[in-house]
Amino acid sequence: MRTAIFPGSFDPFTAGHLDVLDSALKLFDKVIVAVGYNSNKAAGFFPVDIRMKIIRDSIKQYGKRVDVCCYKELTIELCHRLGVNFIVRGLRTTTDFEFEGVIAQANRVLDPDVVTVYVQASHEYSFISSTVVRDLLIHNGDATPFMPQGVDIKKYIKARKELKK
Ligand code: ADP
């Protein structure tokens, strides 16, 4: 069985991420969406458990072919822990390409057996980013068009506010 991880901050998971995941499932039998706590991004907007809930709401249609986990270690170490040899990342623009290239090269040096596979965004999703979604949410805008179907983002905004009290 071919398994890949799809690592990212997913703060939050968007319709663009779902599009990448959907394409990855055409290549792999199973994909594990791995929410990383990135040290540069500090605590983030949503706590990790809410990020994972949003992902779970987004992937129900895939059943056992998709799993969710979170991790603190290096992505390559996560691959070793899970026994996975493929990393999926999404590409939107040339900026993504340059940024992703640096990460993939570093991972390749760390372990040449782990291969990074890029999935290009469909053009209708290529402009979507977690940053835009967060900006909308901060200013009480409606982020629903950018979210996967089945995610009640208002519910999670409420939960986030409760936590901050
Ligand atoms: P990170 O903080 O690790 O960049 P993100 O959660 O922002 O994590 O993104 C995870 C992956 O999904 C990255 O490879 C990113 O380029 C990709 N991605 C994000 N949004 C889109 C989109 N709309 N279309 C395609 N790929 C995307």
PDB file of C-alpha atoms and ligand atoms in Angstrom:
ATOM      1  CA  MET A   1       0.000   0.000   0.000  1.00  0.00           C
ATOM      2  CA  ARG A   2       1.374   3.403  -0.974  1.00  0.00           C
ATOM      3  CA  THR A   3       1.049   5.959   1.781  1.00  0.00           C
ATOM      4  CA  ALA A   4       2.048   9.631   1.801  1.00  0.00           C
ATOM      5  CA  ILE A   5       1.960  12.375   4.368  1.00  0.00           C
ATOM      6  CA  PHE A   6       0.554  15.798   3.500  1.00  0.00           C
ATOM      7  CA  PRO A   7       2.214  18.077   6.056  1.00  0.00           C
ATOM      8  CA  GLY A   8       1.373  21.715   6.717  1.00  0.00           C
ATOM      9  CA  SER A   9       0.213  24.241   9.270  1.00  0.00           C
ATOM     10  CA  PHE A  10      -3.393  24.028   8.041  1.00  0.00           C
ATOM     11  CA  ASP A  11      -4.342  27.105  10.068  1.00  0.00           C
ATOM     12  CA  PRO A  12      -7.003  26.521   8.859  1.00  0.00           C
ATOM     13  CA  PHE A  13      -7.371  23.755   6.239  1.00  0.00           C
ATOM     14  CA  THR A  14      -8.954  25.309   3.115  1.00  0.00           C
ATOM     15  CA  ALA A  15     -10.706  24.235  -0.078  1.00  0.00           C
ATOM     16  CA  GLY A  16      -7.250  24.585  -1.721  1.00  0.00           C
ATOM     17  CA  HIS A  17      -5.747  22.033   0.671  1.00  0.00           C
ATOM     18  CA  LEU A  18      -8.686  19.704   0.019  1.00  0.00           C
ATOM     19  CA  ASP A  19      -8.064  19.996  -3.718  1.00  0.00           C
ATOM     20  CA  VAL A  20      -4.410  18.970  -3.210  1.00  0.00           C
ATOM     21  CA  LEU A  21      -5.495  16.072  -0.993  1.00  0.00           C
ATOM     22  CA  ASP A  22      -8.033  14.928  -3.581  1.00  0.00           C
ATOM     23  CA  SER A  23      -5.332  14.826  -6.281  1.00  0.00           C
ATOM     24  CA  ALA A  24      -2.895  13.060  -3.932  1.00  0.00           C
ATOM     25  CA  LEU A  25      -5.462  10.298  -3.439  1.00  0.00           C
ATOM     26  CA  LYS A  26      -5.212   9.600  -7.161  1.00  0.00           C
ATOM     27  CA  LEU A  27      -1.530   8.797  -6.606  1.00  0.00           C
ATOM     28  CA  PHE A  28      -1.573   7.173  -3.174  1.00  0.00           C
ATOM     29  CA  ASP A  29      -3.770   4.578  -1.474  1.00  0.00           C
ATOM     30  CA  LYS A  30      -3.646   6.479   1.774  1.00  0.00           C
ATOM     31  CA  VAL A  31      -2.746  10.046   2.764  1.00  0.00           C
ATOM     32  CA  ILE A  32      -2.050  11.237   6.305  1.00  0.00           C
ATOM     33  CA  VAL A  33      -2.735  14.944   6.774  1.00  0.00           C
ATOM     34  CA  ALA A  34      -0.144  16.018   9.341  1.00  0.00           C
ATOM     35  CA  VAL A  35      -0.592  19.264  11.236  1.00  0.00           C
ATOM     36  CA  GLY A  36       2.827  20.637  12.156  1.00  0.00           C
ATOM     37  CA  TYR A  37       3.479  23.063  14.961  1.00  0.00           C
ATOM     38  CA  ASN A  38       5.829  25.354  13.149  1.00  0.00           C
ATOM     39  CA  SER A  39       8.155  27.143  15.565  1.00  0.00           C
ATOM     40  CA  ASN A  40       8.228  30.257  13.335  1.00  0.00           C
ATOM     41  CA  LYS A  41       4.468  30.543  13.324  1.00  0.00           C
ATOM     42  CA  ALA A  42       4.224  30.509  17.153  1.00  0.00           C
ATOM     43  CA  ALA A  43       0.839  29.462  18.519  1.00  0.00           C
ATOM     44  CA  GLY A  44      -1.071  30.192  15.339  1.00  0.00           C
ATOM     45  CA  PHE A  45      -4.665  31.337  14.892  1.00  0.00           C
ATOM     46  CA  PHE A  46      -6.527  28.115  15.701  1.00  0.00           C
ATOM     47  CA  PRO A  47      -5.169  25.729  18.335  1.00  0.00           C
ATOM     48  CA  VAL A  48      -3.998  22.434  16.876  1.00  0.00           C
ATOM     49  CA  ASP A  49      -6.994  20.428  18.155  1.00  0.00           C
ATOM     50  CA  ILE A  50      -9.434  22.762  16.347  1.00  0.00           C
ATOM     51  CA  ARG A  51      -7.299  22.574  13.188  1.00  0.00           C
ATOM     52  CA  MET A  52      -7.589  18.788  13.364  1.00  0.00           C
ATOM     53  CA  LYS A  53     -11.368  18.950  13.890  1.00  0.00           C
ATOM     54  CA  ILE A  54     -11.733  21.171  10.807  1.00  0.00           C
ATOM     55  CA  ILE A  55      -9.708  18.637   8.795  1.00  0.00           C
ATOM     56  CA  ARG A  56     -11.836  15.741  10.094  1.00  0.00           C
ATOM     57  CA  ASP A  57     -14.997  17.598   9.017  1.00  0.00           C
ATOM     58  CA  SER A  58     -13.440  18.051   5.549  1.00  0.00           C
ATOM     59  CA  ILE A  59     -12.351  14.477   4.809  1.00  0.00           C
ATOM     60  CA  LYS A  60     -15.351  12.345   5.808  1.00  0.00           C
ATOM     61  CA  GLN A  61     -15.995  11.327   2.187  1.00  0.00           C
ATOM     62  CA  TYR A  62     -12.614   9.554   1.985  1.00  0.00           C
ATOM     63  CA  GLY A  63     -13.200   7.125   4.863  1.00  0.00           C
ATOM     64  CA  LYS A  64     -10.112   5.167   5.910  1.00  0.00           C
ATOM     65  CA  ARG A  65      -8.018   6.454   3.009  1.00  0.00           C
ATOM     66  CA  VAL A  66      -7.262   9.661   4.907  1.00  0.00           C
ATOM     67  CA  ASP A  67      -5.955  10.042   8.458  1.00  0.00           C
ATOM     68  CA  VAL A  68      -5.119  13.129  10.490  1.00  0.00           C
ATOM     69  CA  CYS A  69      -2.276  13.534  12.951  1.00  0.00           C
ATOM     70  CA  CYS A  70      -0.224  16.314  14.476  1.00  0.00           C
ATOM     71  CA  TYR A  71       3.516  16.531  14.969  1.00  0.00           C
ATOM     72  CA  LYS A  72       6.199  18.680  16.532  1.00  0.00           C
ATOM     73  CA  GLU A  73       9.328  17.058  15.153  1.00  0.00           C
ATOM     74  CA  LEU A  74      10.954  17.586  11.756  1.00  0.00           C
ATOM     75  CA  THR A  75       8.796  16.394   8.854  1.00  0.00           C
ATOM     76  CA  ILE A  76      11.459  13.867   7.890  1.00  0.00           C
ATOM     77  CA  GLU A  77      11.383  12.477  11.438  1.00  0.00           C
ATOM     78  CA  LEU A  78       7.604  12.151  11.170  1.00  0.00           C
ATOM     79  CA  CYS A  79       8.133  10.133   7.970  1.00  0.00           C
ATOM     80  CA  HIS A  80      10.468   7.811   9.882  1.00  0.00           C
ATOM     81  CA  ARG A  81       8.068   7.503  12.828  1.00  0.00           C
ATOM     82  CA  LEU A  82       5.181   6.582  10.502  1.00  0.00           C
ATOM     83  CA  GLY A  83       7.280   4.525   8.074  1.00  0.00           C
ATOM     84  CA  VAL A  84       6.224   6.717   5.115  1.00  0.00           C
ATOM     85  CA  ASN A  85       8.452   7.522   2.112  1.00  0.00           C
ATOM     86  CA  PHE A  86       6.396  10.183   0.334  1.00  0.00           C
ATOM     87  CA  ILE A  87       5.667  13.798   1.212  1.00  0.00           C
ATOM     88  CA  VAL A  88       2.913  15.631  -0.684  1.00  0.00           C
ATOM     89  CA  ARG A  89       3.009  19.424  -0.981  1.00  0.00           C
ATOM     90  CA  GLY A  90       0.840  21.790  -2.984  1.00  0.00           C
ATOM     91  CA  LEU A  91       2.005  24.399  -5.477  1.00  0.00           C
ATOM     92  CA  ARG A  92       0.163  27.596  -6.278  1.00  0.00           C
ATOM     93  CA  THR A  93       2.682  30.091  -7.626  1.00  0.00           C
ATOM     94  CA  THR A  94       6.353  30.362  -8.504  1.00  0.00           C
ATOM     95  CA  THR A  95       6.891  31.650  -4.966  1.00  0.00           C
ATOM     96  CA  ASP A  96       5.556  28.339  -3.620  1.00  0.00           C
ATOM     97  CA  PHE A  97       7.837  26.572  -6.086  1.00  0.00           C
ATOM     98  CA  GLU A  98      10.964  28.308  -4.782  1.00  0.00           C
ATOM     99  CA  PHE A  99      10.022  27.916  -1.128  1.00  0.00           C
ATOM    100  CA  GLU A 100       9.037  24.276  -1.534  1.00  0.00           C
ATOM    101  CA  GLY A 101      12.197  23.523  -3.504  1.00  0.00           C
ATOM    102  CA  VAL A 102      14.419  24.597  -0.606  1.00  0.00           C
ATOM    103  CA  ILE A 103      12.484  22.427   1.879  1.00  0.00           C
ATOM    104  CA  ALA A 104      12.477  19.414  -0.444  1.00  0.00           C
ATOM    105  CA  GLN A 105      16.234  19.691  -1.052  1.00  0.00           C
ATOM    106  CA  ALA A 106      16.906  19.836   2.671  1.00  0.00           C
ATOM    107  CA  ASN A 107      14.695  16.795   3.261  1.00  0.00           C
ATOM    108  CA  ARG A 108      16.452  14.989   0.458  1.00  0.00           C
ATOM    109  CA  VAL A 109      19.819  15.545   2.112  1.00  0.00           C
ATOM    110  CA  LEU A 110      18.408  14.307   5.429  1.00  0.00           C
ATOM    111  CA  ASP A 111      16.970  11.178   3.807  1.00  0.00           C
ATOM    112  CA  PRO A 112      17.380  10.488   0.058  1.00  0.00           C
ATOM    113  CA  ASP A 113      14.763   7.702   0.258  1.00  0.00           C
ATOM    114  CA  VAL A 114      11.951  10.102   1.095  1.00  0.00           C
ATOM    115  CA  VAL A 115      10.514  11.652  -2.070  1.00  0.00           C
ATOM    116  CA  THR A 116       8.568  14.921  -2.169  1.00  0.00           C
ATOM    117  CA  VAL A 117       5.700  14.966  -4.659  1.00  0.00           C
ATOM    118  CA  TYR A 118       4.108  18.256  -5.742  1.00  0.00           C
ATOM    119  CA  VAL A 119       0.497  18.659  -6.660  1.00  0.00           C
ATOM    120  CA  GLN A 120      -0.513  21.757  -8.564  1.00  0.00           C
ATOM    121  CA  ALA A 121      -3.598  23.614  -7.419  1.00  0.00           C
ATOM    122  CA  SER A 122      -6.602  23.654  -9.739  1.00  0.00           C
ATOM    123  CA  HIS A 123      -6.889  27.209 -11.038  1.00  0.00           C
ATOM    124  CA  GLU A 124     -10.175  27.839  -9.211  1.00  0.00           C
ATOM    125  CA  TYR A 125      -8.452  27.136  -5.894  1.00  0.00           C
ATOM    126  CA  SER A 126      -4.993  28.495  -6.592  1.00  0.00           C
ATOM    127  CA  PHE A 127      -5.651  31.897  -4.983  1.00  0.00           C
ATOM    128  CA  ILE A 128      -6.897  30.425  -1.697  1.00  0.00           C
ATOM    129  CA  SER A 129      -4.583  30.571   1.297  1.00  0.00           C
ATOM    130  CA  SER A 130      -4.961  30.096   5.037  1.00  0.00           C
ATOM    131  CA  THR A 131      -3.693  33.670   5.412  1.00  0.00           C
ATOM    132  CA  VAL A 132      -6.608  35.080   3.400  1.00  0.00           C
ATOM    133  CA  VAL A 133      -9.067  32.918   5.352  1.00  0.00           C
ATOM    134  CA  ARG A 134      -7.621  34.106   8.680  1.00  0.00           C
ATOM    135  CA  ASP A 135      -7.815  37.754   7.569  1.00  0.00           C
ATOM    136  CA  LEU A 136     -11.460  37.255   6.645  1.00  0.00           C
ATOM    137  CA  LEU A 137     -12.223  35.577   9.961  1.00  0.00           C
ATOM    138  CA  ILE A 138     -10.454  38.290  11.990  1.00  0.00           C
ATOM    139  CA  HIS A 139     -12.615  40.932  10.268  1.00  0.00           C
ATOM    140  CA  ASN A 140     -15.841  38.920  10.649  1.00  0.00           C
ATOM    141  CA  GLY A 141     -15.988  38.208   6.916  1.00  0.00           C
ATOM    142  CA  ASP A 142     -17.597  35.105   5.439  1.00  0.00           C
ATOM    143  CA  ALA A 143     -14.883  32.530   4.745  1.00  0.00           C
ATOM    144  CA  THR A 144     -17.339  29.781   3.756  1.00  0.00           C
ATOM    145  CA  PRO A 145     -16.537  29.970   0.002  1.00  0.00           C
ATOM    146  CA  PHE A 146     -12.883  29.173   0.776  1.00  0.00           C
ATOM    147  CA  MET A 147     -13.580  26.313   3.150  1.00  0.00           C
ATOM    148  CA  PRO A 148     -14.279  22.656   2.298  1.00  0.00           C
ATOM    149  CA  GLN A 149     -17.960  21.752   2.299  1.00  0.00           C
ATOM    150  CA  GLY A 150     -19.121  20.400   5.625  1.00  0.00           C
ATOM    151  CA  VAL A 151     -16.996  22.769   7.718  1.00  0.00           C
ATOM    152  CA  ASP A 152     -19.051  25.043   9.939  1.00  0.00           C
ATOM    153  CA  ILE A 153     -16.312  27.614  10.417  1.00  0.00           C
ATOM    154  CA  LYS A 154     -18.522  29.857  12.578  1.00  0.00           C
ATOM    155  CA  LYS A 155     -18.734  27.050  15.138  1.00  0.00           C
ATOM    156  CA  TYR A 156     -14.937  26.938  15.364  1.00  0.00           C
ATOM    157  CA  ILE A 157     -14.592  30.715  15.577  1.00  0.00           C
ATOM    158  CA  LYS A 158     -16.957  30.561  18.553  1.00  0.00           C
ATOM    159  CA  ALA A 159     -14.930  27.749  20.143  1.00  0.00           C
ATOM    160  CA  ARG A 160     -11.756  29.790  19.642  1.00  0.00           C
ATOM    161  CA  LYS A 161     -13.326  32.822  21.313  1.00  0.00           C
ATOM    162  CA  GLU A 162     -14.419  30.671  24.277  1.00  0.00           C
ATOM    163  CA  LEU A 163     -10.838  29.455  24.713  1.00  0.00           C
ATOM    164  CA  LYS A 164      -9.510  33.020  24.703  1.00  0.00           C
ATOM    165  CA  LYS A 165     -11.856  34.107  27.559  1.00  0.00           C
TER     166      LYS A 165
HETATM  167  P1  ADP B   1       2.972  25.489   5.510  1.00  0.00           P
HETATM  168  O1  ADP B   1       2.843  26.419   6.678  1.00  0.00           O
HETATM  169  O2  ADP B   1       3.778  24.275   5.823  1.00  0.00           O
HETATM  170  O3  ADP B   1       3.347  26.137   4.215  1.00  0.00           O
HETATM  171  P2  ADP B   1       0.191  25.399   4.727  1.00  0.00           P
HETATM  172  O4  ADP B   1      -0.865  24.882   5.618  1.00  0.00           O
HETATM  173  O5  ADP B   1       0.184  26.881   4.474  1.00  0.00           O
HETATM  174  O6  ADP B   1       1.534  24.877   5.355  1.00  0.00           O
HETATM  175  O7  ADP B   1       0.152  24.648   3.336  1.00  0.00           O
HETATM  176  C1  ADP B   1       0.364  23.264   3.227  1.00  0.00           C
HETATM  177  C2  ADP B   1       0.677  22.934   1.775  1.00  0.00           C
HETATM  178  O8  ADP B   1      -0.452  23.203   0.962  1.00  0.00           O
HETATM  179  C3  ADP B   1       1.827  23.743   1.176  1.00  0.00           C
HETATM  180  O9  ADP B   1       2.540  22.892   0.305  1.00  0.00           O
HETATM  181  C4  ADP B   1       1.134  24.837   0.396  1.00  0.00           C
HETATM  182  O10 ADP B   1       1.926  25.290  -0.675  1.00  0.00           O
HETATM  183  C5  ADP B   1      -0.084  24.070  -0.091  1.00  0.00           C
HETATM  184  N1  ADP B   1      -1.243  24.923  -0.375  1.00  0.00           N
HETATM  185  C6  ADP B   1      -1.835  25.818   0.426  1.00  0.00           C
HETATM  186  N2  ADP B   1      -2.901  26.394  -0.166  1.00  0.00           N
HETATM  187  C7  ADP B   1      -2.978  25.831  -1.396  1.00  0.00           C
HETATM  188  C8  ADP B   1      -3.840  26.014  -2.523  1.00  0.00           C
HETATM  189  N3  ADP B   1      -4.831  26.884  -2.518  1.00  0.00           N
HETATM  190  N4  ADP B   1      -3.603  25.261  -3.607  1.00  0.00           N
HETATM  191  C9  ADP B   1      -2.566  24.377  -3.624  1.00  0.00           C
HETATM  192  N5  ADP B   1      -1.715  24.168  -2.629  1.00  0.00           N
HETATM  193  C10 ADP B   1      -1.910  24.887  -1.527  1.00  0.00           C
END
